[in-house]
Coordinates of C-alpha atoms and ligand atoms in Angstrom, one line a residue:
M159 CA -3.3 10.6 -22.4
S160 CA -1.8 11.5 -19.1
R161 CA 1.6 10.7 -17.5
V162 CA 2.0 9.7 -13.9
L163 CA 5.2 9.5 -11.9
L164 CA 5.2 6.6 -9.4
T165 CA 7.7 7.0 -6.6
G166 CA 8.4 3.6 -5.2
G167 CA 6.9 2.2 -8.4
T168 CA 8.8 -1.1 -8.5
G169 CA 7.3 -2.0 -5.1
Y170 CA 4.3 -4.2 -4.4
I171 CA 1.5 -1.7 -4.7
G172 CA 3.3 0.6 -7.1
S173 CA 3.8 -2.2 -9.7
H174 CA 0.1 -3.2 -9.6
T175 CA -0.9 0.5 -9.9
A176 CA 1.3 0.8 -13.0
V177 CA -0.7 -2.0 -14.5
S178 CA -4.0 -0.3 -13.7
L179 CA -2.9 3.0 -15.0
L180 CA -1.7 1.5 -18.3
E181 CA -4.9 -0.5 -18.6
N182 CA -6.7 2.9 -18.4
G183 CA -4.7 4.5 -21.1
H184 CA -2.2 6.4 -19.0
D185 CA 1.6 6.4 -19.2
V186 CA 3.8 5.8 -16.2
V187 CA 7.3 6.8 -15.2
V188 CA 9.0 5.2 -12.1
I189 CA 11.6 6.3 -9.6
D190 CA 12.8 3.8 -7.0
N191 CA 16.0 3.2 -5.2
L192 CA 15.3 -0.6 -5.0
V193 CA 15.8 -0.7 -1.3
N194 CA 12.8 -3.1 -1.0
S195 CA 12.1 -4.2 -4.5
R196 CA 13.7 -5.3 -7.8
E197 CA 13.8 -3.8 -11.3
D198 CA 12.2 -7.1 -12.5
S199 CA 8.8 -6.1 -11.3
I200 CA 8.6 -3.1 -13.6
R201 CA 10.1 -5.2 -16.5
A202 CA 7.3 -7.8 -15.9
V203 CA 4.7 -5.0 -16.1
E204 CA 6.2 -3.9 -19.4
K205 CA 6.0 -7.4 -20.8
L206 CA 2.5 -8.0 -19.4
M207 CA 1.2 -4.7 -20.8
N208 CA 3.4 -4.5 -23.9
A209 CA 4.5 -1.0 -22.8
K210 CA 7.7 0.9 -22.2
I211 CA 8.2 2.3 -18.7
P212 CA 11.0 4.8 -18.0
L213 CA 12.6 3.6 -14.7
Y214 CA 14.9 6.0 -12.8
I215 CA 16.9 4.1 -10.2
G216 CA 17.8 6.5 -7.4
D217 CA 16.7 8.0 -4.2
L218 CA 13.8 10.3 -4.0
R219 CA 15.8 12.6 -1.8
D220 CA 18.1 13.3 -4.8
E221 CA 16.9 16.7 -5.9
E222 CA 19.0 16.7 -9.1
L223 CA 17.5 13.4 -10.1
L224 CA 14.0 14.6 -9.5
E225 CA 14.7 17.8 -11.6
R226 CA 15.9 15.6 -14.4
I227 CA 12.8 13.4 -14.3
F228 CA 10.5 16.4 -14.4
R229 CA 12.6 17.9 -17.2
E230 CA 12.6 14.7 -19.3
N231 CA 9.0 13.8 -18.8
E232 CA 5.8 15.8 -18.9
I233 CA 4.3 14.7 -15.6
D234 CA 0.6 15.3 -14.8
A235 CA 0.6 13.8 -11.3
V236 CA 2.7 12.0 -8.8
I237 CA 1.6 8.9 -6.9
H238 CA 3.9 8.7 -3.9
F239 CA 4.4 5.1 -2.7
A240 CA 8.1 5.4 -1.8
G241 CA 8.8 4.7 1.9
L242 CA 10.0 2.2 4.4
K243 CA 7.1 0.2 5.7
A244 CA 8.1 -2.5 8.3
V245 CA 6.2 -1.7 11.5
S246 CA 8.5 -3.6 13.9
E247 CA 11.7 -2.5 12.2
S248 CA 10.6 1.1 12.5
V249 CA 10.6 0.7 16.3
Y250 CA 14.4 0.1 16.5
K251 CA 15.3 2.2 13.5
P252 CA 13.2 5.4 14.0
L253 CA 15.8 7.8 12.6
E254 CA 16.1 5.8 9.4
Y255 CA 12.3 5.7 9.1
Y256 CA 11.7 9.4 9.8
Q257 CA 14.6 10.5 7.7
N258 CA 13.6 8.4 4.7
N259 CA 9.9 8.8 4.8
L260 CA 9.7 12.5 5.8
D261 CA 12.7 13.9 3.8
S262 CA 11.7 12.1 0.6
T263 CA 8.2 13.7 0.9
L264 CA 9.6 17.2 1.5
V265 CA 12.0 17.0 -1.4
L266 CA 9.2 15.6 -3.6
I267 CA 6.7 18.3 -2.9
R268 CA 9.3 21.1 -3.2
E269 CA 10.4 19.7 -6.6
M270 CA 6.8 19.3 -7.7
L271 CA 6.0 22.9 -6.9
K272 CA 9.2 24.1 -8.6
N273 CA 8.3 22.2 -11.8
G274 CA 4.6 23.1 -11.9
V275 CA 3.3 19.6 -11.0
T276 CA 0.4 20.1 -8.7
R277 CA -1.5 16.7 -8.3
L278 CA -0.4 14.3 -5.6
V279 CA -1.8 11.0 -4.4
F280 CA -0.1 9.7 -1.2
S281 CA 0.0 6.2 0.2
S282 CA -1.2 6.6 3.8
S283 CA -2.4 3.9 6.1
A284 CA -5.3 2.9 8.4
T285 CA -2.6 3.0 11.1
V286 CA -3.0 6.8 11.4
Y287 CA -6.3 6.3 13.2
D288 CA -6.2 6.6 17.0
P289 CA -6.5 3.0 18.2
A290 CA -9.1 4.1 20.8
N291 CA -11.6 4.8 18.0
D292 CA -14.6 2.6 17.2
P293 CA -13.5 -0.4 15.0
E294 CA -15.3 1.0 11.9
R295 CA -12.8 3.8 10.9
V296 CA -14.4 6.9 9.4
E297 CA -12.2 9.6 7.9
G298 CA -13.3 12.4 10.4
M299 CA -12.2 10.3 13.4
P300 CA -9.3 11.3 15.5
T301 CA -5.8 10.3 14.3
G302 CA -2.6 9.9 16.3
N303 CA -1.5 7.8 19.3
C304 CA 0.3 5.7 16.7
T305 CA 2.0 2.6 18.0
C306 CA 5.2 2.8 16.0
P307 CA 7.5 5.3 14.2
Y308 CA 6.2 4.0 10.8
G309 CA 2.7 5.0 11.8
W310 CA 3.8 8.3 13.1
S311 CA 5.7 8.9 9.8
K312 CA 2.3 8.5 7.9
F313 CA 0.6 10.7 10.4
M314 CA 3.2 13.5 10.0
I315 CA 3.3 13.2 6.2
E316 CA -0.5 13.7 6.1
Q317 CA 0.0 16.9 8.2
I318 CA 2.8 18.1 5.9
I319 CA 0.6 17.6 2.9
R320 CA -2.4 19.4 4.5
D321 CA -0.1 22.3 5.4
C322 CA 1.3 22.5 1.9
C323 CA -2.1 22.4 0.3
H324 CA -3.1 25.3 2.6
A325 CA 0.1 27.3 1.8
Y326 CA 0.2 26.5 -2.0
P327 CA -3.4 26.4 -3.2
Q328 CA -2.3 25.2 -6.6
L329 CA -1.5 21.9 -5.0
S330 CA -4.2 19.2 -4.8
A331 CA -3.8 16.0 -2.9
I332 CA -5.5 12.8 -2.0
M333 CA -4.2 10.8 0.9
L334 CA -5.4 7.2 0.5
R335 CA -5.6 5.4 3.8
Y336 CA -5.1 1.7 2.9
F337 CA -6.4 -1.0 5.1
N338 CA -4.8 -4.5 4.5
P339 CA -3.6 -5.0 0.9
V340 CA -3.1 -8.6 0.0
G341 CA -3.0 -10.9 -3.1
A342 CA -1.3 -10.4 -6.5
H343 CA -2.0 -9.8 -10.1
P344 CA -3.8 -12.9 -11.5
S345 CA -1.0 -13.4 -14.1
G346 CA 1.3 -14.3 -11.1
V347 CA 4.1 -12.2 -12.6
I348 CA 4.0 -9.5 -9.8
G349 CA 3.1 -9.8 -6.2
E350 CA 4.5 -9.6 -2.7
N351 CA 7.5 -11.8 -1.7
P352 CA 9.2 -10.3 1.4
Q353 CA 12.8 -11.1 2.3
G354 CA 13.2 -13.4 5.3
I355 CA 10.3 -14.4 7.5
P356 CA 7.2 -12.4 6.8
N357 CA 5.5 -10.3 9.5
N358 CA 2.1 -9.9 7.7
L359 CA -0.5 -12.6 7.6
M360 CA -1.0 -13.3 3.9
P361 CA 2.7 -13.5 3.0
Y362 CA 3.1 -15.9 5.9
I363 CA 0.2 -18.0 4.7
Q364 CA 1.6 -18.0 1.2
Q365 CA 5.0 -19.4 2.4
V366 CA 3.3 -22.1 4.5
A367 CA 1.2 -23.1 1.5
V368 CA 4.3 -23.7 -0.7
G369 CA 6.0 -25.6 2.1
K370 CA 8.7 -22.9 2.7
L371 CA 7.4 -22.5 6.3
D372 CA 6.2 -25.3 8.4
H373 CA 2.9 -23.9 9.8
L374 CA 1.0 -20.7 10.5
N375 CA 0.9 -19.3 14.1
I376 CA -2.5 -17.6 14.6
F377 CA -1.8 -14.9 17.2
G378 CA -4.7 -15.1 19.7
N379 CA -8.0 -17.0 19.6
D380 CA -9.5 -15.4 22.7
Y381 CA -10.4 -11.9 21.3
E382 CA -13.9 -10.7 21.6
T383 CA -14.6 -11.3 17.9
K384 CA -16.9 -13.7 16.0
D385 CA -14.5 -16.6 16.3
G386 CA -11.9 -15.3 18.8
T387 CA -9.3 -14.3 16.1
C388 CA -8.5 -10.7 15.0
V389 CA -10.6 -9.0 12.3
R390 CA -9.2 -6.9 9.6
D391 CA -10.3 -5.4 6.3
Y392 CA -8.4 -7.2 3.5
I393 CA -8.3 -5.6 0.0
H394 CA -7.1 -7.2 -3.2
V395 CA -4.1 -5.3 -4.4
C396 CA -5.6 -5.0 -7.9
D397 CA -8.7 -3.3 -6.3
L398 CA -6.3 -1.0 -4.4
A399 CA -4.5 -0.3 -7.6
D400 CA -7.8 0.7 -9.3
A401 CA -8.5 3.1 -6.4
H402 CA -5.3 5.1 -7.4
V403 CA -6.6 5.4 -11.0
K404 CA -9.9 6.8 -9.6
A405 CA -8.0 9.2 -7.3
F406 CA -6.0 10.4 -10.2
D407 CA -9.1 10.9 -12.3
Y408 CA -10.6 12.9 -9.5
L409 CA -7.6 15.2 -9.3
L410 CA -7.8 15.8 -13.1
K411 CA -11.3 17.1 -12.6
N412 CA -11.0 18.9 -9.2
D413 CA -8.5 21.6 -8.4
S414 CA -7.4 22.7 -4.9
C415 CA -8.6 19.7 -3.0
C416 CA -7.0 18.0 0.0
L417 CA -8.7 14.8 1.0
E418 CA -8.2 11.8 3.2
I419 CA -10.0 8.7 1.8
N420 CA -10.2 5.2 3.3
I421 CA -9.5 2.4 0.8
G422 CA -10.8 -0.9 2.1
S423 CA -13.7 -3.3 1.3
G424 CA -15.7 -2.0 4.3
H425 CA -16.0 -5.6 5.7
G426 CA -14.1 -7.3 8.5
V427 CA -12.7 -10.8 8.0
S428 CA -11.2 -12.8 10.8
V429 CA -7.8 -14.6 10.6
M430 CA -9.7 -17.9 10.9
E431 CA -12.0 -16.9 8.0
L432 CA -9.0 -16.0 5.9
V433 CA -7.4 -19.3 6.6
T434 CA -10.6 -21.2 5.7
A435 CA -11.0 -19.1 2.5
F436 CA -7.4 -19.9 1.5
E437 CA -8.0 -23.6 2.0
K438 CA -11.2 -23.5 -0.1
A439 CA -9.8 -21.3 -2.9
N440 CA -6.7 -23.5 -3.3
D441 CA -8.2 -26.8 -2.4
M442 CA -5.7 -27.6 0.3
K443 CA -5.2 -27.9 4.0
L444 CA -3.1 -25.2 5.7
P445 CA -1.2 -26.3 8.8
Y446 CA -1.8 -23.9 11.7
Q447 CA -1.7 -23.6 15.4
F448 CA -3.0 -21.1 17.9
A449 CA -0.3 -19.0 19.6
P450 CA -0.3 -16.2 22.2
R451 CA -1.6 -12.7 21.2
R452 CA 0.9 -10.5 19.3
A453 CA 1.7 -7.3 21.3
G454 CA 0.0 -4.2 19.9
D455 CA -2.7 -6.0 17.8
L456 CA -6.1 -4.5 17.9
P457 CA -9.0 -7.0 18.0
I458 CA -11.0 -5.4 15.1
F459 CA -10.7 -2.6 12.7
F460 CA -12.2 -2.1 9.2
A461 CA -12.9 0.7 6.8
N462 CA -16.0 2.8 6.4
A463 CA -15.9 2.9 2.6
D464 CA -18.5 5.6 2.0
R465 CA -16.2 8.5 1.1
A466 CA -14.3 6.4 -1.5
R467 CA -17.6 5.4 -3.1
E468 CA -19.2 8.8 -3.0
L469 CA -16.2 10.9 -4.1
L470 CA -14.2 8.5 -6.3
G471 CA -16.9 6.1 -7.4
F472 CA -14.7 3.4 -6.0
E473 CA -15.8 0.0 -4.8
T474 CA -13.9 -3.3 -4.4
H475 CA -14.8 -6.1 -6.9
R476 CA -12.5 -9.0 -5.9
S477 CA -13.5 -11.5 -3.2
V478 CA -11.5 -12.9 -0.3
E479 CA -11.2 -16.2 -2.4
D480 CA -9.8 -14.1 -5.3
M481 CA -7.2 -12.7 -2.9
C482 CA -6.2 -16.2 -1.7
R483 CA -6.1 -17.8 -5.1
D484 CA -4.0 -15.0 -6.7
A485 CA -1.7 -14.9 -3.7
F486 CA -1.0 -18.6 -3.9
N487 CA -0.6 -18.5 -7.7
Y488 CA 2.0 -15.8 -7.4
Q489 CA 3.9 -17.6 -4.6
Q490 CA 4.1 -20.8 -6.6
K491 CA 5.5 -19.0 -9.6
A492 CA 8.0 -17.0 -7.4
Q493 CA 9.1 -20.3 -5.8
K494 CA 10.1 -21.7 -9.1
Q495 CA 12.4 -18.8 -10.0
Ligands
LIG729 P1 7.1 -1.7 -1.0 O1 8.2 -1.7 0.0 O2 6.9 -2.9 -1.9 O3 7.3 -0.4 -2.0 C1 7.9 0.8 -1.6 C2 9.0 1.1 -2.6 O4 9.6 2.4 -2.2 C3 10.0 0.1 -2.6 O5 10.2 -0.4 -4.0 C4 11.3 0.8 -2.2 O6 12.5 0.3 -2.8 C5 11.0 2.3 -2.5 N1 11.7 3.3 -1.7 C6 11.7 3.4 -0.3 N2 12.4 4.5 0.0 C7 12.8 5.1 -1.1 C8 13.5 6.3 -1.4 N3 13.9 7.1 -0.4 N4 13.7 6.7 -2.7 C9 13.2 5.9 -3.7 N5 12.5 4.7 -3.5 C10 12.3 4.4 -2.2 O7 5.8 -1.3 -0.2 P2 4.3 -1.4 -0.7 O8 3.6 -2.4 0.1 O9 4.2 -1.3 -2.2 O10 3.8 0.0 -0.1 C11 3.7 1.2 -0.8 C12 3.3 2.3 0.1 O11 2.1 2.0 0.7 C13 4.3 2.6 1.2 O12 4.4 4.0 1.5 C14 3.6 1.9 2.4 O13 4.0 2.5 3.6 C15 2.2 2.2 2.1 N6 1.3 1.2 2.7 C16 1.5 -0.1 2.5 C17 0.6 -1.1 3.1 C18 0.8 -2.5 3.0 O14 0.3 -3.3 3.7 N7 1.6 -3.0 1.9 C19 -0.4 -0.6 4.0 C20 -0.6 0.7 4.2 C21 0.3 1.6 3.5
LIG730 N1 -1.4 -12.7 12.2 C1 -1.3 -14.0 12.6 N2 -0.2 -14.7 12.3 C2 0.9 -14.2 11.5 C3 0.7 -12.9 11.1 C4 -0.4 -12.1 11.4 O1 -2.2 -14.5 13.3 O2 1.9 -14.9 11.3 C5 -2.6 -11.9 12.5 C6 -2.3 -10.7 13.3 O3 -2.2 -11.0 14.7 C7 -3.4 -9.8 13.0 C8 -3.8 -10.2 11.5 O4 -3.2 -11.5 11.3 O5 -4.5 -10.1 13.8 C9 -3.3 -9.2 10.5 O6 -1.9 -9.0 10.7 P1 -1.0 -8.3 9.6 O7 0.4 -8.2 10.2 O8 -1.1 -8.9 8.3 O9 -1.7 -6.9 9.5 P2 -1.9 -5.7 10.6 O10 -3.4 -5.4 10.5 O11 -1.3 -6.0 11.9 O12 -1.0 -4.6 10.0 C10 -1.5 -3.8 9.0 C11 -0.3 -3.3 8.1 C12 0.5 -2.3 8.7 C13 -0.3 -1.2 9.4 C14 -1.3 -1.9 10.3 C15 -2.2 -0.9 11.1 O13 0.5 -4.4 7.6 O14 1.3 -1.6 7.8 O15 -2.1 -2.7 9.5 O16 -3.0 -0.3 10.1 F1 0.5 -0.4 10.2

């Protein structure tokens, strides 16, 4: 049995990954400062999985706390989710974003090396790709020209990790470039419920579906796409969680690697198709209207998923309907609390 430290583990993707790791016989330890999550999520995972999860509430930049975690737990790998992630907020709070996301990664890697922990999986993003690329994103394509400080922070952290892998060959790392994670665990006990008005499509749809918001605005219906609305690669958060287990397994078997890997379904789905799938999966009508394009949106991008399949043996299993059903189920439960 192996033990994995999840930074940002009480968050949306971290809590789902905790479930997948436990399902696959691994132990997890979590550090989170709860800046964008609540302790409840990890307690819900404990209940769901009948497991005990040590939770350290504190900032990743606190070196003494990290020392303590590594001293008190025999850690085989770190999955680094912790970070600030709101695209628009990062535009007017760049210092906060760079300081939090970069400093926490630097402290983490230094403490890992000091404590002989050499396997790292990092939550990167499809946003690191240069927007000028072809819509089907392949790992070797140019990165950069990011549209916001959040995106640049992922771009910079990837470079930091590559430089560290070069300088400290004992370190192995996999940078997972997520596409658009959506949905929730089918139990409905963990999921994504952002504070205030959501920016992302699925959380917005979820809140319209439970009547918390009046209608969905679809940003643009005049793009050169199949139905005029933007196309993205949505991935069920439980599939994404499973990808982390595969990445961890790969690191257990392969020393001295440093890899970027796309994690998406490999298929593009339009906003209109997602709305229709949501209506079908939940047998309801979703009020929506077309609105002007949102600044900065690309018409189409989706993952080339070959490397994930070839190196990790990873493929998605959950459908768009599964994503919609599980997202609604979670939102209904969250609404009642
Ligand atoms: P989330 O906000 O739910 O989880 C991130 C967690 O990190 C939160 O619980 C937060 O409290 C914690 N955190 C932030 N800064 C911290 C610090 N300095 N010390 C300790 N804890 C800290 O976000 P998520 O959706 O679960 O995303 C996880 C990771 O995946 C993030 O790095 C995010 O940028 C990346 N990512 C997310 C998406 C997405 O659409 N959700 C897409 C691509 C990449
Ligand atoms: N959309 C709407 N109405 C809404 C919200 C979104 O029509 O209320 C549309 C957007 O215009 C876009 C699509 O739904 O066409 C998806 O939008 P999201 O905000 O859900 O996702 P993005 O693809 O814009 O953003 C995602 C991640 C970011 C990441 C970015 C680039 O959320 O973290 O991909 O990779 F930076």
